[in-house]
Amino acid sequence: MRIDMRTGRPTIDATDLAGLLNLTPDEVRDRMRAGRITSRLEIGTDDDFGRMRLSFFHADMRVRLTCSEDGTVLKSLRSRTGSR
C-alpha cells in the first residue's frame, strides 16, 4: 500500500482503506462524503521530520498509517476505540 503524494496532499485509494476498515470501496466513498469516516493528518517534527501519520476513524475502528514523505507506509495499526 502506498499513499499518493502527487498533489502535495496525502490520498489513499478507497480500495486500500476499504480493506483496512472491512468495507467495500463504494462504502468508503459514501461514508467519507457523509462524514461517517473522518481522518486526521499529523506532520512529523524533530525526530519524526519527513514522516506523517494518517488516522482514519469509522464507528469504533481507528486505522493509523505512519508514512514517509514519499507516501511509503512504514507502519500500520488498526484498533477498536469504543463507540464514538
XYZ file of C-alpha atoms in Angstrom:
84
model
C 0.000 0.000 0.000
C 1.204 3.488 -0.806
C -0.192 6.935 -0.125
C -0.368 9.141 -3.221
C 1.525 12.404 -2.609
C 1.446 13.831 -6.158
C -0.891 16.698 -5.255
C 1.039 17.601 -2.100
C -1.854 16.232 -0.048
C -1.927 12.585 1.026
C -4.554 10.492 -0.772
C -5.313 6.852 -0.051
C -7.029 4.613 -2.572
C -10.563 3.710 -1.452
C -9.805 0.036 -2.099
C -6.839 0.104 0.315
C -8.813 1.881 3.029
C -11.803 -0.410 2.484
C -9.677 -3.448 3.255
C -8.464 -1.879 6.499
C -11.995 -0.949 7.615
C -13.736 -4.134 6.412
C -15.885 -2.140 3.969
C -16.276 -2.023 0.205
C -14.641 0.817 -1.757
C -18.109 2.239 -2.535
C -18.993 2.202 1.176
C -15.766 4.072 1.932
C -16.527 6.773 -0.641
C -20.145 7.150 0.511
C -19.274 7.238 4.217
C -16.451 9.732 3.697
C -18.818 12.047 1.798
C -21.384 11.691 4.595
C -18.778 12.394 7.290
C -19.088 8.916 8.799
C -15.406 8.235 8.083
C -13.167 11.028 9.304
C -9.430 11.495 9.106
C -6.576 13.366 10.710
C -3.129 14.188 9.320
C -0.148 14.794 11.576
C 3.172 16.008 10.150
C 6.308 14.896 11.955
C 8.740 17.344 13.509
C 12.140 16.998 15.178
C 12.984 13.259 15.324
C 9.945 12.468 13.142
C 10.731 15.038 10.433
C 9.991 13.546 6.993
C 7.207 11.346 8.321
C 3.477 11.768 8.614
C 0.718 9.923 10.370
C -2.708 9.469 8.802
C -5.536 8.344 11.061
C -8.953 7.248 9.832
C -11.932 6.807 12.142
C -15.102 4.863 11.410
C -17.631 3.731 14.009
C -15.454 2.105 16.695
C -12.441 1.498 14.427
C -9.255 3.534 14.076
C -6.668 2.915 11.352
C -3.345 4.696 11.764
C -0.743 4.757 8.970
C 2.762 6.068 9.581
C 4.314 7.070 6.250
C 7.473 8.534 4.818
C 7.210 11.838 2.955
C 7.055 9.996 -0.391
C 3.944 8.074 0.733
C 5.541 4.741 1.625
C 3.598 3.169 4.505
C 6.131 2.324 7.204
C 3.728 1.053 9.832
C 0.012 0.440 10.157
C -2.138 -0.057 13.205
C -5.795 -0.973 13.361
C -7.596 -0.828 16.690
C -11.015 -0.602 18.274
C -11.703 2.685 20.027
C -15.075 2.038 21.577
C -18.213 3.782 20.347
C -17.902 7.324 19.163
